[in-house]
PDB file of N, CA, C and O in Angstrom:
ATOM      1  N   MET A   1       5.308  53.838 -31.232  1.00  0.00           N
ATOM      2  CA  MET A   1       6.207  54.880 -30.776  1.00  0.00           C
ATOM      3  C   MET A   1       5.383  55.995 -30.139  1.00  0.00           C
ATOM      4  O   MET A   1       4.297  56.325 -30.584  1.00  0.00           O
ATOM      5  N   GLU A   2       5.945  56.575 -29.087  1.00  0.00           N
ATOM      6  CA  GLU A   2       5.253  57.641 -28.367  1.00  0.00           C
ATOM      7  C   GLU A   2       5.199  58.922 -29.195  1.00  0.00           C
ATOM      8  O   GLU A   2       6.106  59.212 -29.962  1.00  0.00           O
ATOM      9  N   SER A   3       4.149  59.682 -28.988  1.00  0.00           N
ATOM     10  CA  SER A   3       4.068  60.978 -29.651  1.00  0.00           C
ATOM     11  C   SER A   3       4.866  62.008 -28.852  1.00  0.00           C
ATOM     12  O   SER A   3       5.193  61.801 -27.683  1.00  0.00           O
ATOM     13  N   GLY A   4       5.168  63.100 -29.474  1.00  0.00           N
ATOM     14  CA  GLY A   4       5.963  64.147 -28.833  1.00  0.00           C
ATOM     15  C   GLY A   4       5.365  64.672 -27.538  1.00  0.00           C
ATOM     16  O   GLY A   4       6.054  64.751 -26.523  1.00  0.00           O
ATOM     17  N   PRO A   5       4.073  65.029 -27.530  1.00  0.00           N
ATOM     18  CA  PRO A   5       3.483  65.535 -26.302  1.00  0.00           C
ATOM     19  C   PRO A   5       3.456  64.498 -25.169  1.00  0.00           C
ATOM     20  O   PRO A   5       3.624  64.848 -24.003  1.00  0.00           O
ATOM     21  N   ALA A   6       3.283  63.224 -25.503  1.00  0.00           N
ATOM     22  CA  ALA A   6       3.266  62.191 -24.468  1.00  0.00           C
ATOM     23  C   ALA A   6       4.651  62.028 -23.850  1.00  0.00           C
ATOM     24  O   ALA A   6       4.779  61.845 -22.637  1.00  0.00           O
ATOM     25  N   VAL A   7       5.688  62.114 -24.655  1.00  0.00           N
ATOM     26  CA  VAL A   7       7.053  62.018 -24.129  1.00  0.00           C
ATOM     27  C   VAL A   7       7.351  63.228 -23.252  1.00  0.00           C
ATOM     28  O   VAL A   7       7.943  63.098 -22.170  1.00  0.00           O
ATOM     29  N   PHE A   8       6.951  64.408 -23.689  1.00  0.00           N
ATOM     30  CA  PHE A   8       7.172  65.612 -22.892  1.00  0.00           C
ATOM     31  C   PHE A   8       6.438  65.528 -21.563  1.00  0.00           C
ATOM     32  O   PHE A   8       7.013  65.829 -20.506  1.00  0.00           O
ATOM     33  N   ALA A   9       5.166  65.127 -21.591  1.00  0.00           N
ATOM     34  CA  ALA A   9       4.394  65.027 -20.357  1.00  0.00           C
ATOM     35  C   ALA A   9       4.980  63.969 -19.426  1.00  0.00           C
ATOM     36  O   ALA A   9       5.084  64.191 -18.215  1.00  0.00           O
ATOM     37  N   GLY A  10       5.360  62.833 -19.968  1.00  0.00           N
ATOM     38  CA  GLY A  10       5.949  61.784 -19.150  1.00  0.00           C
ATOM     39  C   GLY A  10       7.250  62.227 -18.508  1.00  0.00           C
ATOM     40  O   GLY A  10       7.508  61.966 -17.331  1.00  0.00           O
ATOM     41  N   ALA A  11       8.076  62.917 -19.286  1.00  0.00           N
ATOM     42  CA  ALA A  11       9.347  63.407 -18.745  1.00  0.00           C
ATOM     43  C   ALA A  11       9.115  64.473 -17.673  1.00  0.00           C
ATOM     44  O   ALA A  11       9.789  64.480 -16.639  1.00  0.00           O
ATOM     45  N   ALA A  12       8.147  65.355 -17.901  1.00  0.00           N
ATOM     46  CA  ALA A  12       7.855  66.401 -16.924  1.00  0.00           C
ATOM     47  C   ALA A  12       7.338  65.801 -15.622  1.00  0.00           C
ATOM     48  O   ALA A  12       7.777  66.184 -14.525  1.00  0.00           O
ATOM     49  N   PHE A  13       6.394  64.872 -15.712  1.00  0.00           N
ATOM     50  CA  PHE A  13       5.867  64.213 -14.513  1.00  0.00           C
ATOM     51  C   PHE A  13       6.965  63.463 -13.770  1.00  0.00           C
ATOM     52  O   PHE A  13       7.072  63.530 -12.551  1.00  0.00           O
ATOM     53  N   THR A  14       7.789  62.730 -14.503  1.00  0.00           N
ATOM     54  CA  THR A  14       8.840  61.936 -13.880  1.00  0.00           C
ATOM     55  C   THR A  14       9.871  62.823 -13.190  1.00  0.00           C
ATOM     56  O   THR A  14      10.257  62.557 -12.044  1.00  0.00           O
ATOM     57  N   LEU A  15      10.321  63.870 -13.861  1.00  0.00           N
ATOM     58  CA  LEU A  15      11.306  64.766 -13.259  1.00  0.00           C
ATOM     59  C   LEU A  15      10.743  65.504 -12.054  1.00  0.00           C
ATOM     60  O   LEU A  15      11.430  65.667 -11.039  1.00  0.00           O
ATOM     61  N   PHE A  16       9.488  65.950 -12.139  1.00  0.00           N
ATOM     62  CA  PHE A  16       8.887  66.647 -11.008  1.00  0.00           C
ATOM     63  C   PHE A  16       8.717  65.716  -9.822  1.00  0.00           C
ATOM     64  O   PHE A  16       9.021  66.091  -8.681  1.00  0.00           O
ATOM     65  N   GLY A  17       8.230  64.506 -10.061  1.00  0.00           N
ATOM     66  CA  GLY A  17       8.044  63.552  -8.967  1.00  0.00           C
ATOM     67  C   GLY A  17       9.351  63.167  -8.313  1.00  0.00           C
ATOM     68  O   GLY A  17       9.461  63.138  -7.079  1.00  0.00           O
ATOM     69  N   ALA A  18      10.376  62.903  -9.115  1.00  0.00           N
ATOM     70  CA  ALA A  18      11.687  62.545  -8.558  1.00  0.00           C
ATOM     71  C   ALA A  18      12.285  63.726  -7.796  1.00  0.00           C
ATOM     72  O   ALA A  18      12.863  63.547  -6.717  1.00  0.00           O
ATOM     73  N   GLY A  19      12.148  64.921  -8.335  1.00  0.00           N
ATOM     74  CA  GLY A  19      12.658  66.112  -7.649  1.00  0.00           C
ATOM     75  C   GLY A  19      11.954  66.366  -6.333  1.00  0.00           C
ATOM     76  O   GLY A  19      12.584  66.723  -5.332  1.00  0.00           O
ATOM     77  N   LEU A  20      10.643  66.189  -6.317  1.00  0.00           N
ATOM     78  CA  LEU A  20       9.885  66.389  -5.085  1.00  0.00           C
ATOM     79  C   LEU A  20      10.263  65.364  -4.024  1.00  0.00           C
ATOM     80  O   LEU A  20      10.421  65.702  -2.845  1.00  0.00           O
ATOM     81  N   LEU A  21      10.449  64.110  -4.428  1.00  0.00           N
ATOM     82  CA  LEU A  21      10.870  63.088  -3.476  1.00  0.00           C
ATOM     83  C   LEU A  21      12.278  63.373  -2.947  1.00  0.00           C
ATOM     84  O   LEU A  21      12.538  63.220  -1.746  1.00  0.00           O
ATOM     85  N   LEU A  22      13.176  63.780  -3.827  1.00  0.00           N
ATOM     86  CA  LEU A  22      14.542  64.091  -3.406  1.00  0.00           C
ATOM     87  C   LEU A  22      14.555  65.284  -2.455  1.00  0.00           C
ATOM     88  O   LEU A  22      15.197  65.252  -1.401  1.00  0.00           O
ATOM     89  N   TRP A  23      13.838  66.335  -2.798  1.00  0.00           N
ATOM     90  CA  TRP A  23      13.783  67.533  -1.966  1.00  0.00           C
ATOM     91  C   TRP A  23      13.175  67.219  -0.604  1.00  0.00           C
ATOM     92  O   TRP A  23      13.696  67.664   0.427  1.00  0.00           O
ATOM     93  N   THR A  24      12.110  66.445  -0.578  1.00  0.00           N
ATOM     94  CA  THR A  24      11.465  66.090   0.683  1.00  0.00           C
ATOM     95  C   THR A  24      12.385  65.256   1.558  1.00  0.00           C
ATOM     96  O   THR A  24      12.481  65.482   2.766  1.00  0.00           O
ATOM     97  N   SER A  25      13.091  64.313   0.964  1.00  0.00           N
ATOM     98  CA  SER A  25      13.985  63.471   1.770  1.00  0.00           C
ATOM     99  C   SER A  25      15.166  64.279   2.319  1.00  0.00           C
ATOM    100  O   SER A  25      15.573  64.063   3.466  1.00  0.00           O
ATOM    101  N   VAL A  26      15.698  65.211   1.538  1.00  0.00           N
ATOM    102  CA  VAL A  26      16.804  66.038   2.035  1.00  0.00           C
ATOM    103  C   VAL A  26      16.337  66.935   3.165  1.00  0.00           C
ATOM    104  O   VAL A  26      17.005  67.058   4.196  1.00  0.00           O
ATOM    105  N   ARG A  27      15.184  67.575   2.999  1.00  0.00           N
ATOM    106  CA  ARG A  27      14.655  68.449   4.047  1.00  0.00           C
ATOM    107  C   ARG A  27      14.364  67.666   5.317  1.00  0.00           C
ATOM    108  O   ARG A  27      14.623  68.148   6.416  1.00  0.00           O
ATOM    109  N   THR A  28      13.838  66.462   5.179  1.00  0.00           N
ATOM    110  CA  THR A  28      13.530  65.636   6.343  1.00  0.00           C
ATOM    111  C   THR A  28      14.815  65.180   7.027  1.00  0.00           C
ATOM    112  O   THR A  28      14.900  65.200   8.260  1.00  0.00           O
ATOM    113  N   ARG A  29      15.797  64.772   6.260  1.00  0.00           N
ATOM    114  CA  ARG A  29      17.066  64.311   6.830  1.00  0.00           C
ATOM    115  C   ARG A  29      17.777  65.433   7.588  1.00  0.00           C
ATOM    116  O   ARG A  29      18.392  65.199   8.624  1.00  0.00           O
ATOM    117  N   LEU A  30      17.677  66.669   7.092  1.00  0.00           N
ATOM    118  CA  LEU A  30      18.297  67.812   7.758  1.00  0.00           C
ATOM    119  C   LEU A  30      17.433  68.374   8.884  1.00  0.00           C
ATOM    120  O   LEU A  30      17.813  69.370   9.501  1.00  0.00           O
ATOM    121  N   ARG A  31      16.286  67.761   9.112  1.00  0.00           N
ATOM    122  CA  ARG A  31      15.321  68.191  10.140  1.00  0.00           C
ATOM    123  C   ARG A  31      14.878  69.644   9.936  1.00  0.00           C
ATOM    124  O   ARG A  31      14.724  70.406  10.875  1.00  0.00           O
ATOM    125  N   GLU A  32      14.678  70.009   8.684  1.00  0.00           N
ATOM    126  CA  GLU A  32      14.155  71.319   8.333  1.00  0.00           C
ATOM    127  C   GLU A  32      12.704  71.152   7.885  1.00  0.00           C
ATOM    128  O   GLU A  32      12.312  70.083   7.426  1.00  0.00           O
ATOM    129  N   PRO A  33      11.898  72.194   8.012  1.00  0.00           N
ATOM    130  CA  PRO A  33      10.485  72.052   7.629  1.00  0.00           C
ATOM    131  C   PRO A  33      10.309  71.831   6.131  1.00  0.00           C
ATOM    132  O   PRO A  33      11.002  72.430   5.314  1.00  0.00           O
ATOM    133  N   VAL A  34       9.377  70.968   5.814  1.00  0.00           N
ATOM    134  CA  VAL A  34       9.047  70.715   4.408  1.00  0.00           C
ATOM    135  C   VAL A  34       8.130  71.821   3.890  1.00  0.00           C
ATOM    136  O   VAL A  34       8.249  72.257   2.753  1.00  0.00           O
ATOM    137  N   ALA A  35       7.227  72.292   4.745  1.00  0.00           N
ATOM    138  CA  ALA A  35       6.331  73.396   4.404  1.00  0.00           C
ATOM    139  C   ALA A  35       6.155  74.271   5.642  1.00  0.00           C
ATOM    140  O   ALA A  35       6.061  73.753   6.754  1.00  0.00           O
ATOM    141  N   ASP A  36       6.118  75.571   5.465  1.00  0.00           N
ATOM    142  CA  ASP A  36       5.966  76.481   6.591  1.00  0.00           C
ATOM    143  C   ASP A  36       4.528  76.508   7.073  1.00  0.00           C
ATOM    144  O   ASP A  36       3.588  76.525   6.273  1.00  0.00           O
ATOM    145  N   GLY A  37       4.351  76.497   8.381  1.00  0.00           N
ATOM    146  CA  GLY A  37       3.029  76.633   8.972  1.00  0.00           C
ATOM    147  C   GLY A  37       2.184  75.374   8.940  1.00  0.00           C
ATOM    148  O   GLY A  37       0.983  75.442   9.159  1.00  0.00           O
ATOM    149  N   VAL A  38       2.785  74.236   8.665  1.00  0.00           N
ATOM    150  CA  VAL A  38       2.050  72.974   8.573  1.00  0.00           C
ATOM    151  C   VAL A  38       2.732  71.973   9.495  1.00  0.00           C
ATOM    152  O   VAL A  38       3.932  72.066   9.741  1.00  0.00           O
ATOM    153  N   SER A  39       1.980  71.024   9.986  1.00  0.00           N
ATOM    154  CA  SER A  39       2.557  69.961  10.800  1.00  0.00           C
ATOM    155  C   SER A  39       3.674  69.264  10.021  1.00  0.00           C
ATOM    156  O   SER A  39       3.477  68.895   8.860  1.00  0.00           O
ATOM    157  N   PRO A  40       4.848  69.073  10.637  1.00  0.00           N
ATOM    158  CA  PRO A  40       5.960  68.440   9.906  1.00  0.00           C
ATOM    159  C   PRO A  40       5.615  67.041   9.401  1.00  0.00           C
ATOM    160  O   PRO A  40       5.998  66.675   8.287  1.00  0.00           O
ATOM    161  N   LEU A  41       4.892  66.265  10.188  1.00  0.00           N
ATOM    162  CA  LEU A  41       4.526  64.918   9.760  1.00  0.00           C
ATOM    163  C   LEU A  41       3.574  64.965   8.567  1.00  0.00           C
ATOM    164  O   LEU A  41       3.762  64.248   7.577  1.00  0.00           O
ATOM    165  N   ALA A  42       2.566  65.817   8.645  1.00  0.00           N
ATOM    166  CA  ALA A  42       1.597  65.915   7.551  1.00  0.00           C
ATOM    167  C   ALA A  42       2.258  66.410   6.265  1.00  0.00           C
ATOM    168  O   ALA A  42       1.982  65.897   5.175  1.00  0.00           O
ATOM    169  N   ALA A  43       3.144  67.395   6.388  1.00  0.00           N
ATOM    170  CA  ALA A  43       3.817  67.924   5.203  1.00  0.00           C
ATOM    171  C   ALA A  43       4.709  66.871   4.560  1.00  0.00           C
ATOM    172  O   ALA A  43       4.736  66.734   3.336  1.00  0.00           O
ATOM    173  N   THR A  44       5.429  66.113   5.380  1.00  0.00           N
ATOM    174  CA  THR A  44       6.317  65.084   4.842  1.00  0.00           C
ATOM    175  C   THR A  44       5.523  63.974   4.160  1.00  0.00           C
ATOM    176  O   THR A  44       5.873  63.536   3.063  1.00  0.00           O
ATOM    177  N   VAL A  45       4.457  63.540   4.798  1.00  0.00           N
ATOM    178  CA  VAL A  45       3.645  62.460   4.224  1.00  0.00           C
ATOM    179  C   VAL A  45       2.991  62.903   2.923  1.00  0.00           C
ATOM    180  O   VAL A  45       3.033  62.182   1.920  1.00  0.00           O
ATOM    181  N   LEU A  46       2.388  64.073   2.911  1.00  0.00           N
ATOM    182  CA  LEU A  46       1.711  64.540   1.698  1.00  0.00           C
ATOM    183  C   LEU A  46       2.694  64.803   0.558  1.00  0.00           C
ATOM    184  O   LEU A  46       2.421  64.453  -0.592  1.00  0.00           O
ATOM    185  N   ALA A  47       3.837  65.398   0.856  1.00  0.00           N
ATOM    186  CA  ALA A  47       4.831  65.639  -0.186  1.00  0.00           C
ATOM    187  C   ALA A  47       5.353  64.315  -0.743  1.00  0.00           C
ATOM    188  O   ALA A  47       5.560  64.184  -1.957  1.00  0.00           O
ATOM    189  N   SER A  48       5.554  63.339   0.119  1.00  0.00           N
ATOM    190  CA  SER A  48       6.021  62.029  -0.346  1.00  0.00           C
ATOM    191  C   SER A  48       4.973  61.339  -1.205  1.00  0.00           C
ATOM    192  O   SER A  48       5.294  60.735  -2.236  1.00  0.00           O
ATOM    193  N   LEU A  49       3.723  61.406  -0.788  1.00  0.00           N
ATOM    194  CA  LEU A  49       2.647  60.784  -1.566  1.00  0.00           C
ATOM    195  C   LEU A  49       2.503  61.439  -2.937  1.00  0.00           C
ATOM    196  O   LEU A  49       2.376  60.748  -3.954  1.00  0.00           O
ATOM    197  N   PHE A  50       2.535  62.758  -2.982  1.00  0.00           N
ATOM    198  CA  PHE A  50       2.410  63.446  -4.265  1.00  0.00           C
ATOM    199  C   PHE A  50       3.632  63.207  -5.144  1.00  0.00           C
ATOM    200  O   PHE A  50       3.507  63.065  -6.362  1.00  0.00           O
ATOM    201  N   GLY A  51       4.809  63.152  -4.550  1.00  0.00           N
ATOM    202  CA  GLY A  51       6.008  62.857  -5.321  1.00  0.00           C
ATOM    203  C   GLY A  51       5.943  61.476  -5.942  1.00  0.00           C
ATOM    204  O   GLY A  51       6.263  61.285  -7.115  1.00  0.00           O
ATOM    205  N   ALA A  52       5.512  60.499  -5.143  1.00  0.00           N
ATOM    206  CA  ALA A  52       5.387  59.131  -5.658  1.00  0.00           C
ATOM    207  C   ALA A  52       4.305  59.052  -6.733  1.00  0.00           C
ATOM    208  O   ALA A  52       4.464  58.337  -7.738  1.00  0.00           O
ATOM    209  N   ALA A  53       3.210  59.784  -6.543  1.00  0.00           N
ATOM    210  CA  ALA A  53       2.127  59.766  -7.530  1.00  0.00           C
ATOM    211  C   ALA A  53       2.581  60.375  -8.863  1.00  0.00           C
ATOM    212  O   ALA A  53       2.284  59.830  -9.937  1.00  0.00           O
ATOM    213  N   PHE A  54       3.296  61.495  -8.812  1.00  0.00           N
ATOM    214  CA  PHE A  54       3.792  62.110 -10.045  1.00  0.00           C
ATOM    215  C   PHE A  54       4.828  61.236 -10.720  1.00  0.00           C
ATOM    216  O   PHE A  54       4.855  61.118 -11.943  1.00  0.00           O
ATOM    217  N   LEU A  55       5.692  60.602  -9.932  1.00  0.00           N
ATOM    218  CA  LEU A  55       6.689  59.704 -10.508  1.00  0.00           C
ATOM    219  C   LEU A  55       6.015  58.512 -11.182  1.00  0.00           C
ATOM    220  O   LEU A  55       6.374  58.135 -12.304  1.00  0.00           O
ATOM    221  N   ALA A  56       5.018  57.944 -10.531  1.00  0.00           N
ATOM    222  CA  ALA A  56       4.290  56.816 -11.117  1.00  0.00           C
ATOM    223  C   ALA A  56       3.532  57.237 -12.378  1.00  0.00           C
ATOM    224  O   ALA A  56       3.509  56.504 -13.370  1.00  0.00           O
ATOM    225  N   ALA A  57       2.930  58.422 -12.349  1.00  0.00           N
ATOM    226  CA  ALA A  57       2.212  58.905 -13.535  1.00  0.00           C
ATOM    227  C   ALA A  57       3.160  59.123 -14.701  1.00  0.00           C
ATOM    228  O   ALA A  57       2.830  58.809 -15.853  1.00  0.00           O
ATOM    229  N   GLY A  58       4.342  59.639 -14.427  1.00  0.00           N
ATOM    230  CA  GLY A  58       5.322  59.845 -15.488  1.00  0.00           C
ATOM    231  C   GLY A  58       5.809  58.537 -16.084  1.00  0.00           C
ATOM    232  O   GLY A  58       5.909  58.394 -17.297  1.00  0.00           O
ATOM    233  N   ILE A  59       6.096  57.574 -15.229  1.00  0.00           N
ATOM    234  CA  ILE A  59       6.537  56.269 -15.714  1.00  0.00           C
ATOM    235  C   ILE A  59       5.423  55.592 -16.499  1.00  0.00           C
ATOM    236  O   ILE A  59       5.649  55.003 -17.557  1.00  0.00           O
ATOM    237  N   TRP A  60       4.199  55.690 -16.019  1.00  0.00           N
ATOM    238  CA  TRP A  60       3.066  55.103 -16.717  1.00  0.00           C
ATOM    239  C   TRP A  60       2.884  55.747 -18.100  1.00  0.00           C
ATOM    240  O   TRP A  60       2.648  55.059 -19.095  1.00  0.00           O
ATOM    241  N   THR A  61       3.022  57.068 -18.151  1.00  0.00           N
ATOM    242  CA  THR A  61       2.873  57.770 -19.429  1.00  0.00           C
ATOM    243  C   THR A  61       3.958  57.354 -20.417  1.00  0.00           C
ATOM    244  O   THR A  61       3.693  57.189 -21.608  1.00  0.00           O
ATOM    245  N   LEU A  62       5.185  57.175 -19.936  1.00  0.00           N
ATOM    246  CA  LEU A  62       6.273  56.809 -20.834  1.00  0.00           C
ATOM    247  C   LEU A  62       6.221  55.351 -21.283  1.00  0.00           C
ATOM    248  O   LEU A  62       6.763  55.021 -22.342  1.00  0.00           O
ATOM    249  N   THR A  63       5.581  54.493 -20.511  1.00  0.00           N
ATOM    250  CA  THR A  63       5.548  53.057 -20.876  1.00  0.00           C
ATOM    251  C   THR A  63       4.270  52.652 -21.589  1.00  0.00           C
ATOM    252  O   THR A  63       4.129  51.477 -21.952  1.00  0.00           O
ATOM    253  N   ARG A  64       3.348  53.560 -21.800  1.00  0.00           N
ATOM    254  CA  ARG A  64       2.122  53.231 -22.530  1.00  0.00           C
ATOM    255  C   ARG A  64       2.447  52.943 -23.983  1.00  0.00           C
ATOM    256  O   ARG A  64       3.246  53.639 -24.584  1.00  0.00           O
ATOM    257  N   PRO A  65       1.802  51.912 -24.556  1.00  0.00           N
ATOM    258  CA  PRO A  65       2.057  51.612 -25.980  1.00  0.00           C
ATOM    259  C   PRO A  65       1.442  52.643 -26.910  1.00  0.00           C
ATOM    260  O   PRO A  65       0.548  53.323 -26.635  1.00  0.00           O
TER     261      PRO A  65
END
């Protein structure tokens, strides 16, 4: 069974990663900037990569024995 801090960390990583991916996709679909003062392509790619990485880290943390 997972310990309390591992469940909290996994949930935090998962929620942050999913939220970042959702926010990035909505901003991109509405053709609004993802980050001010940055290339739109670079901001979208980096935000998507970090969102996927946080989501994967959260899932990995929650599924560890």
